[in-house]
Amino acid sequence: MNVFTRAAPKKGENFELRSDLNSEYRDKRKDAIKRVIANMTVGKDVSGLFPDVLKNMQTEDIEQKKLVYLYLINYAKTQPDLVILAVNTFVRDSDDQNPLVRALAIRTMGCIRVEKIIDYLAGPLQKCLHDENPYVRKTAALCVAKLYDLKPELVLENGFLEQLREMISDSNPMVVANTISALSDIHTAATSQPSTSSSDPAIFNVTPTILNKLLIALNECSEWGRVAILSALARYQAQDEKESEHICERVVPQFQHVNGSVVLAAVRVIMIHMRNVPREDFNKQLIRKMAPPLVTLLSSPPEVQWIALRNINLLLQKRSDILSNEMRVFFCKYNDPLYVKVEKLDIMVRLSNENNVDALLSELKEYASEVDVDFVRRSIKAIGQAAVKIEAGAERCVNVLLDLIATRVSYVVQEAVVVMKDIFRRYPSTYEGVIPTLCANLEELDEPEAKASLIWIVGEYANKIENADELLSVFVDTFTEESYSVQLQTLTAVVKLFLYKPDSSQGLVQRILNTATKDCESPDVRDRAYIYWRLLSTDPGAAKSVILAHRPPISLPRTTVAPALLNELIGEISSLASVYQKPAATFIGLGRIGVESMQHRGTDLADSAKTALQTVAAGQAAENLLDFDDEPAQEGPTGLAATQVLQQPAAKNIMSGTSTNPLDDLVSIFGNTSLSSGAAIPSAAPAIDPLGGFGVVPAATAAPSTASNQQEDLLGLF
Amino acid sequence: MVRAFFIYNQKGELLISRLYRPDVRRTIADVFRIQVISSSEVRSPIVTLGSTSFFHVKINNVYVVAVTKNNANAALVFEFCYRVISICKSYFGKVDEERVKNNFVLIYELIDEINDFGYPQNSEIDTLKTYITTESVVSSQIVAEESSKITTQATGVTSWRRADVKYKKNEAFVDVVETVNLSMSAKGTVLRADVDGHIQMRAYLSGTPECKFGLNDKLVIDKSERGAIDAVELDDCRFHQCVRLNEFDSTRTISFIPPDGEFELMTYRATTNVKLPLRVIPTINEIGTTQVTYLIIMKTGFGNKLSATNVVLRIPTPLNTTSVDCKVQTGKAKYVPEENVVVWKIPRIQGGQEISFNGTAQLTSTTTRQVWARPPIDVDFQVLMFTSSGLIVRFLKVFEKSNYHSIKWVRYLTKASGSYQIRVSRNNFLGNIGLTFTA
């Protein structure tokens, strides 16, 4: 369809636009350009107007120039032959007396990724790198990175890299910052290629001389420049302890910056360089200075807050003393978004201790009466974690849980039961007094986890609960209908009961072993039943020592990520890796990572992956969609992705739009699928009519088969 | 870094689309629409699909979205999104679909200027306004000279100030604005109280003035004149980029060359000795299942000469409330069914006053027994010439080559909006601690 619009826009909007673009009135032309940009934004194809827009490039009006440039950046690729017409204007602009125009020209040329333009770029870029105006220089510095991205050999041939290195000594801090950004960008690009040797000129390593220049520029440049410089400092390998100390001292003032990303970047540098300083008092002082700015980040907008909270969570795993007296600032506000609240809960538990457990519990209890079910459950879980963590506060935690159970709100009760199980595992035979209350709620439980937890408790204390056999027999009766985890717990609990009270529960254990080995679908349950059965029949003494064995109490892990990974993530503070709390390789690059390479890194994914894994898994389906090329779509996964599109009402926009988007073609093919298979049935129907006397049966079979054939054909197309 | 930047409306239609890097394609915009805008699940502000991450901020009825492909600096990306929003606000007031559509040319110009190849560039609003204007600029000899000045300033050491500022009357206004965050239990225990302070400055000073600013900061006071003035303990301060951070770090002096016009000099946080301007003591009883009674007493915490204005209390009512009978001596109280609150507005309370609210809510009987979540009571107010933290501006000195005389004005304001909350929970667990078990 694109071909048609390009060839002969006889009428319609593009035709109108074309005539306006060629109008003799300046205002009309400018207005037309604006409309072209508007159409471009919504995804309409206006590439056919390329020559007409290009005519308006040479103008005194900077705003108009910018608009034309914007258009060029978008469509240069589709019209590589015509772009050459723009080169002259670009080259002339890069010599303009107005520095804004010079910078604009060099900035835009770098964004136009057409071979012909690139060949003309070297000259103007060379000049602009030495421009007297710093604004032009800082733009030119980034342009080198753009050029490297497209044609590295051109950068090397023209010696742009050496020039960039010299620019680190520029008198203007903004130029220094952009130079650092450009060099780092080139460095990343160069090192991501496997064949890079350490002598590659593109490698940018911070040397002690550069370090000094960076530390000076740090205090003078803009906020974003500071982040760039701080990231470079984070990569620097300090020569000795003294140098690390020096860096820390120079970076600490950045904690007071109003921009949260500067603060986090400074935290990152300090955490990295602190490792080289063995003096604990020095480190303690840094940590003390770090706390207030971290807390201040909590008054940022929720998204920034969330990033800060995720990073604080990591920092606490590394240095638990950072915010030791600050638990209260993490109390949730009623109107915080859920993702912020959940993070705060986790940090509150981390910061809890004997002294503040009361304040924590009254907060958590408050949260447990809120409306959001997910948040309520997490709050109750947090109570359990606090109980497991703080022995002195466990009794108060149990009391709060009892209060919550008394509310008889179904999900609250169920979560509380699950949590109680963990408390029993941590403090065996301490809170047996609450068992009757728990058992009283037996009928209200409908979630497998809650049921399984309660059954475990009953089995564990079967010798102390008088009516344990009664309670368990209810579950034995419904054994085959229960979910797998409940079955396992019931089986174990009944066997425990039997070992405690062999006389009264012989019948029960017989029944359950029978059911589990004969009528049960789950192989795990069946195998476990067999093991128990054989143990019991051959050596009851051994059975007792196995099944009623003493188990060590559980404890709350201090870290959620493996130590090696934690160190890596601390070095990545404020990045996505620190937010997801997993190594960057798991979610960038191809979006997947092999088990071997993970083991190779000595990290343990299992703990941290939970949340992030979902996103990645979801992403893998969409990956094909993301890595779409402009080439025609291929088979299999693309089709899958396209069906996903079809389910969404938003896809209508794509269908009605006339963009060059390859999705359109797919959507229209799929649109045809339903249409053509729909059409197949009526066409089959009249064919049956003459055979009417033969009855309906062949007709009914004929129609679907035609339809399915049709579909198969279509599938074959992919 | 930032690979692409989009603004969508609520339906997921693109209003602004700018790709900064060649490795992202236009189709990526569709992915965000399909995966995030059209899907109804609750989700985090970052969504990573494959190797692409979408950072989004929702404001009014538009989504501001930044796209990255590598292990990007997440804090930077969000700060950038918020900066774009604040720049847009200062250019055209409010960020919503209509205004984005009306100003799209300007927005393109802005996002092109403040980000190059994914790296954020100068985004000082005052400086941007000197060369990105809403009127079109025609390049000519004069403009070229002007631009040369602008660009030097935009990249210079004092990128926030032009050198040639001149005023007949040299004045500086300092506004200390404190927002109190309070979370108080039903029994009146303060669970959390802190102050977010902003010091807003409007400087109309000629030349390149060197300013020194002094507060009753405890760390400074303790060093010099012991106990002469009540000092405040500031937990943390953050400064506008014009303030010399290393100087503050070593001697705690705040010295700077201010931008011309209005800017936020510093923000601070204080948590010790927070004076609460208003105390609210609620008594809320559920009588059976058909009635809830309210008695709310409010006392002031400041002197007789001051007063709180624009006081608004939002008192929660159960979801099945049919009507509320309100009795107040001061102000007006009204039941707002759509928000399930009684809004009690008091135009002014003088210091030392005590006022109360009496009310009864009638409930319809419901078949399902649903627990009322009891959201907190929320109080909004403003108190002029009062700071909750006790912060005082001790001096503002201006030094300039020409040695002119300058006039300084200081104002204080303490306020709360949406963050001053008093809980009205049913029971306090601490009372039940003595519970005994039967084993």
Coordinates of C-alpha atoms in Angstrom, one line a residue, chain B residues 109-402:
Chain B
E109 CA 12.1 20.8 20.2
L110 CA 12.5 20.4 23.9
I111 CA 13.2 16.6 24.0
D112 CA 15.6 17.0 21.2
E113 CA 17.5 19.7 23.1
I114 CA 17.6 18.0 26.5
N115 CA 18.6 14.6 25.3
D116 CA 21.2 13.7 22.7
F117 CA 21.9 10.1 21.6
G118 CA 20.1 9.0 24.8
Y119 CA 22.2 11.1 27.2
P120 CA 20.4 13.9 29.0
Q121 CA 21.7 17.3 28.4
N122 CA 21.3 20.7 30.0
S123 CA 17.7 20.8 31.4
E124 CA 17.7 24.0 33.4
I125 CA 14.3 25.5 32.7
D126 CA 15.5 29.1 32.9
T127 CA 18.3 28.6 30.4
L128 CA 16.1 26.5 28.0
K129 CA 13.6 29.3 28.0
T130 CA 16.2 31.7 26.6
Y131 CA 16.6 29.8 23.4
I132 CA 13.6 27.6 23.0
T133 CA 10.7 29.9 22.9
T134 CA 7.1 29.6 21.7
E135 CA 7.6 32.3 19.1
S136 CA 9.8 31.4 16.1
V137 CA 13.3 32.8 16.0
V138 CA 14.8 33.9 12.8
S139 CA 18.5 33.4 12.5
S140 CA 20.3 36.6 11.7
Q141 CA 23.4 38.4 12.7
I142 CA 22.0 39.7 16.0
V143 CA 20.5 36.4 16.9
A144 CA 23.8 34.7 16.2
E145 CA 25.6 36.9 18.7
E146 CA 22.8 36.4 21.2
S147 CA 22.9 32.6 20.7
S148 CA 26.6 32.6 21.2
K149 CA 26.0 34.1 24.6
I150 CA 23.2 31.7 25.4
T151 CA 25.2 28.7 24.5
T152 CA 28.2 29.8 26.5
Q153 CA 25.9 30.2 29.4
A154 CA 24.1 26.9 28.9
T155 CA 27.4 25.0 29.1
G156 CA 29.3 27.3 31.5
V157 CA 30.2 26.9 35.1
T158 CA 27.2 29.0 36.1
S159 CA 24.9 27.6 33.4
W160 CA 22.0 29.0 35.4
R161 CA 22.8 32.7 35.2
R162 CA 23.4 35.3 32.5
A163 CA 26.1 37.8 33.3
D164 CA 24.3 40.9 32.2
V165 CA 21.3 41.0 34.5
K166 CA 20.3 44.5 35.7
Y167 CA 17.7 45.7 38.1
K168 CA 16.8 49.1 39.4
K169 CA 15.9 47.8 42.7
N170 CA 17.8 44.8 44.0
E171 CA 15.5 42.5 45.9
A172 CA 15.5 38.9 47.1
F173 CA 12.5 37.0 48.4
V174 CA 12.9 33.9 50.5
D175 CA 9.9 31.6 51.1
V176 CA 10.3 28.8 53.6
V177 CA 7.6 26.3 52.8
E178 CA 7.3 23.3 55.1
T179 CA 5.1 20.3 54.4
V180 CA 4.3 18.2 57.5
N181 CA 3.9 14.5 57.1
L182 CA 2.1 13.0 60.0
S183 CA 0.8 9.6 60.8
M184 CA -0.9 9.4 64.2
S185 CA -2.6 6.5 65.9
A186 CA -6.2 6.8 67.1
K187 CA -4.9 7.2 70.6
G188 CA -2.8 10.2 69.8
T189 CA 0.6 8.5 69.6
V190 CA 2.7 10.0 66.9
L191 CA 3.8 7.1 64.7
R192 CA 5.7 9.2 62.3
A193 CA 6.1 12.9 62.0
D194 CA 8.5 14.7 59.7
V195 CA 8.9 17.9 57.7
D196 CA 9.8 18.2 54.1
G197 CA 11.0 21.8 53.7
H198 CA 11.6 23.8 50.6
I199 CA 13.3 27.1 50.5
Q200 CA 12.1 28.9 47.5
M201 CA 13.9 32.0 46.4
R202 CA 13.1 34.8 44.0
A203 CA 16.3 36.8 43.3
Y204 CA 16.1 40.0 41.4
L205 CA 19.7 41.0 41.8
S206 CA 22.0 42.7 39.3
G207 CA 25.3 41.5 38.1
T208 CA 26.9 38.3 39.5
P209 CA 26.0 38.4 43.1
E210 CA 27.7 36.1 45.6
C211 CA 25.2 35.0 48.3
K212 CA 25.6 33.6 51.7
F213 CA 22.7 32.1 53.5
G214 CA 22.4 31.2 57.1
L215 CA 19.9 29.1 59.0
N216 CA 19.6 28.1 62.7
D217 CA 21.1 24.8 61.7
K218 CA 22.2 23.0 64.9
L219 CA 25.5 22.0 63.5
V220 CA 26.5 25.6 62.8
I221 CA 25.0 27.1 65.9
D222 CA 26.6 24.6 68.2
K223 CA 30.0 25.6 66.8
S224 CA 29.6 29.3 67.3
E225 CA 27.2 30.8 69.8
R226 CA 26.2 28.1 72.2
G227 CA 22.5 27.9 73.0
A228 CA 21.8 31.5 72.0
I229 CA 19.1 30.6 69.6
D230 CA 16.9 27.6 69.4
A231 CA 18.6 25.5 66.8
V232 CA 17.0 22.9 64.6
E233 CA 18.5 19.6 63.6
L234 CA 18.2 19.0 59.9
D235 CA 18.4 15.4 58.9
D236 CA 19.3 16.0 55.4
C237 CA 19.7 19.0 53.0
R238 CA 19.7 19.0 49.2
F239 CA 20.6 22.0 47.2
H240 CA 20.1 23.6 43.9
Q241 CA 23.1 23.0 41.6
C242 CA 24.2 26.6 42.2
V243 CA 25.2 25.8 45.8
R244 CA 28.8 24.8 46.3
L245 CA 28.4 21.3 47.8
N246 CA 32.0 20.8 48.8
E247 CA 31.9 24.0 50.8
F248 CA 28.7 22.9 52.6
D249 CA 30.3 19.5 53.3
S250 CA 33.4 21.0 54.9
T251 CA 32.0 24.1 56.8
R252 CA 28.2 23.9 56.4
T253 CA 28.0 27.3 54.8
I254 CA 25.6 27.8 52.0
S255 CA 27.1 30.0 49.4
F256 CA 26.1 30.4 45.8
I257 CA 25.5 32.6 42.8
P258 CA 21.8 32.5 42.3
P259 CA 20.0 32.0 39.1
D260 CA 18.0 35.0 38.0
G261 CA 14.4 34.9 39.1
E262 CA 12.6 32.1 40.9
F263 CA 14.3 28.8 41.9
E264 CA 14.3 26.3 44.7
L265 CA 17.4 26.9 46.7
M266 CA 17.3 23.9 48.9
T267 CA 15.1 21.2 50.3
Y268 CA 15.6 19.7 53.7
R269 CA 14.1 17.1 56.0
A270 CA 13.7 17.3 59.8
T271 CA 12.3 14.7 62.1
T272 CA 13.2 15.9 65.6
N273 CA 11.0 18.1 67.6
V274 CA 8.4 18.5 64.9
K275 CA 5.7 20.9 66.2
L276 CA 2.3 19.8 65.1
P277 CA 0.2 22.8 64.1
L278 CA -3.1 20.9 64.6
R279 CA -4.1 18.1 66.9
V280 CA -7.1 16.0 66.1
I281 CA -8.7 13.7 68.6
P282 CA -11.3 11.4 67.0
T283 CA -13.8 9.2 68.8
I284 CA -15.6 7.0 66.3
N285 CA -18.1 4.3 67.5
E286 CA -20.0 1.8 65.4
I287 CA -23.3 1.4 67.0
G288 CA -24.8 -1.9 65.9
T289 CA -24.7 -2.2 62.2
T290 CA -26.8 0.8 61.3
Q291 CA -25.0 3.8 62.9
V292 CA -21.6 5.3 63.3
T293 CA -21.1 8.2 65.6
Y294 CA -18.3 10.7 65.3
L295 CA -16.8 13.2 67.8
I296 CA -13.8 14.9 66.5
I297 CA -12.0 17.6 68.5
M298 CA -9.3 19.8 67.0
K299 CA -6.8 21.9 68.9
T300 CA -4.2 24.3 67.6
G301 CA -0.5 24.0 68.4
F302 CA 0.6 27.5 67.8
G303 CA 0.4 31.0 69.4
N304 CA -2.6 33.3 69.6
K305 CA -1.3 35.7 67.0
L306 CA -1.1 33.1 64.3
S307 CA -3.9 31.3 62.5
A308 CA -4.4 28.3 60.3
T309 CA -6.3 28.9 57.1
N310 CA -8.0 26.7 54.5
V311 CA -8.4 23.8 56.9
V312 CA -10.1 20.9 55.4
L313 CA -10.7 17.6 57.2
R314 CA -11.8 14.5 55.3
I315 CA -13.5 12.2 57.7
P316 CA -14.1 8.7 56.3
T317 CA -17.5 7.1 56.4
P318 CA -18.5 3.4 55.7
L319 CA -19.3 2.5 52.2
N320 CA -22.9 1.8 52.9
T321 CA -23.6 5.2 54.4
T322 CA -26.9 6.7 53.4
S323 CA -26.8 10.1 55.2
V324 CA -24.7 11.9 57.7
D325 CA -26.0 14.3 60.2
C326 CA -23.3 16.9 61.0
K327 CA -23.1 19.4 63.8
V328 CA -20.3 22.0 63.8
Q329 CA -19.9 25.4 65.5
T330 CA -17.2 26.5 63.1
G331 CA -16.9 26.1 59.3
K332 CA -19.1 23.9 57.2
A333 CA -19.4 20.1 57.0
K334 CA -20.9 18.1 54.2
Y335 CA -21.2 14.5 53.3
V336 CA -19.7 13.6 49.9
P337 CA -21.1 10.2 49.0
E338 CA -18.9 9.6 45.9
E339 CA -15.7 9.7 48.0
N340 CA -17.2 8.2 51.2
V341 CA -16.1 11.1 53.3
V342 CA -17.5 14.0 55.3
V343 CA -15.6 17.1 54.2
W344 CA -15.3 19.7 57.0
K345 CA -14.0 23.0 55.8
I346 CA -12.9 25.7 58.2
P347 CA -11.7 28.9 56.7
R348 CA -9.7 30.1 59.7
I349 CA -8.8 28.9 63.2
Q350 CA -7.0 31.3 65.5
G351 CA -4.2 30.0 67.7
G352 CA -5.4 28.6 71.1
Q353 CA -8.9 27.8 69.7
E354 CA -10.5 24.4 70.1
I355 CA -13.3 23.3 67.8
S356 CA -15.3 20.1 67.5
F357 CA -17.4 18.1 65.1
N358 CA -20.3 15.9 66.0
G359 CA -21.9 13.6 63.6
T360 CA -23.9 10.5 63.1
A361 CA -23.8 8.4 59.9
Q362 CA -26.8 6.2 59.1
L363 CA -26.0 3.0 57.3
T364 CA -28.2 0.8 55.2
S365 CA -28.2 -2.8 56.2
T366 CA -26.2 -5.0 53.9
T367 CA -26.6 -8.7 53.4
T368 CA -22.9 -9.4 53.3
R369 CA -20.9 -8.6 56.4
Q370 CA -18.1 -6.5 55.1
V371 CA -15.5 -5.0 57.3
W372 CA -15.0 -1.3 57.0
A373 CA -11.4 -0.6 56.3
R374 CA -11.5 2.6 58.2
P375 CA -9.2 4.9 56.2
P376 CA -7.4 7.6 58.1
I377 CA -8.7 11.1 58.7
D378 CA -6.9 13.5 56.4
V379 CA -6.2 17.1 57.3
D380 CA -5.1 19.9 54.9
F381 CA -4.2 23.3 56.2
Q382 CA -1.9 26.3 55.9
V383 CA -0.2 28.3 58.7
L384 CA 1.6 31.5 57.8
M385 CA 4.7 32.6 59.6
F386 CA 5.1 29.3 61.4
T387 CA 7.6 26.5 60.8
S388 CA 7.0 23.0 62.2
S389 CA 10.7 22.3 62.3
G390 CA 11.4 25.6 64.1
L391 CA 13.7 26.6 61.2
I392 CA 14.6 30.3 61.0
V393 CA 16.5 32.2 58.3
R394 CA 19.3 34.0 60.2
F395 CA 20.8 35.9 57.4
L396 CA 21.1 36.3 53.7
K397 CA 24.1 38.3 52.6
V398 CA 24.7 39.5 49.1
F399 CA 28.1 40.5 47.8
E400 CA 28.5 42.1 44.5
K401 CA 31.3 44.0 42.8
S402 CA 29.3 47.2 42.5

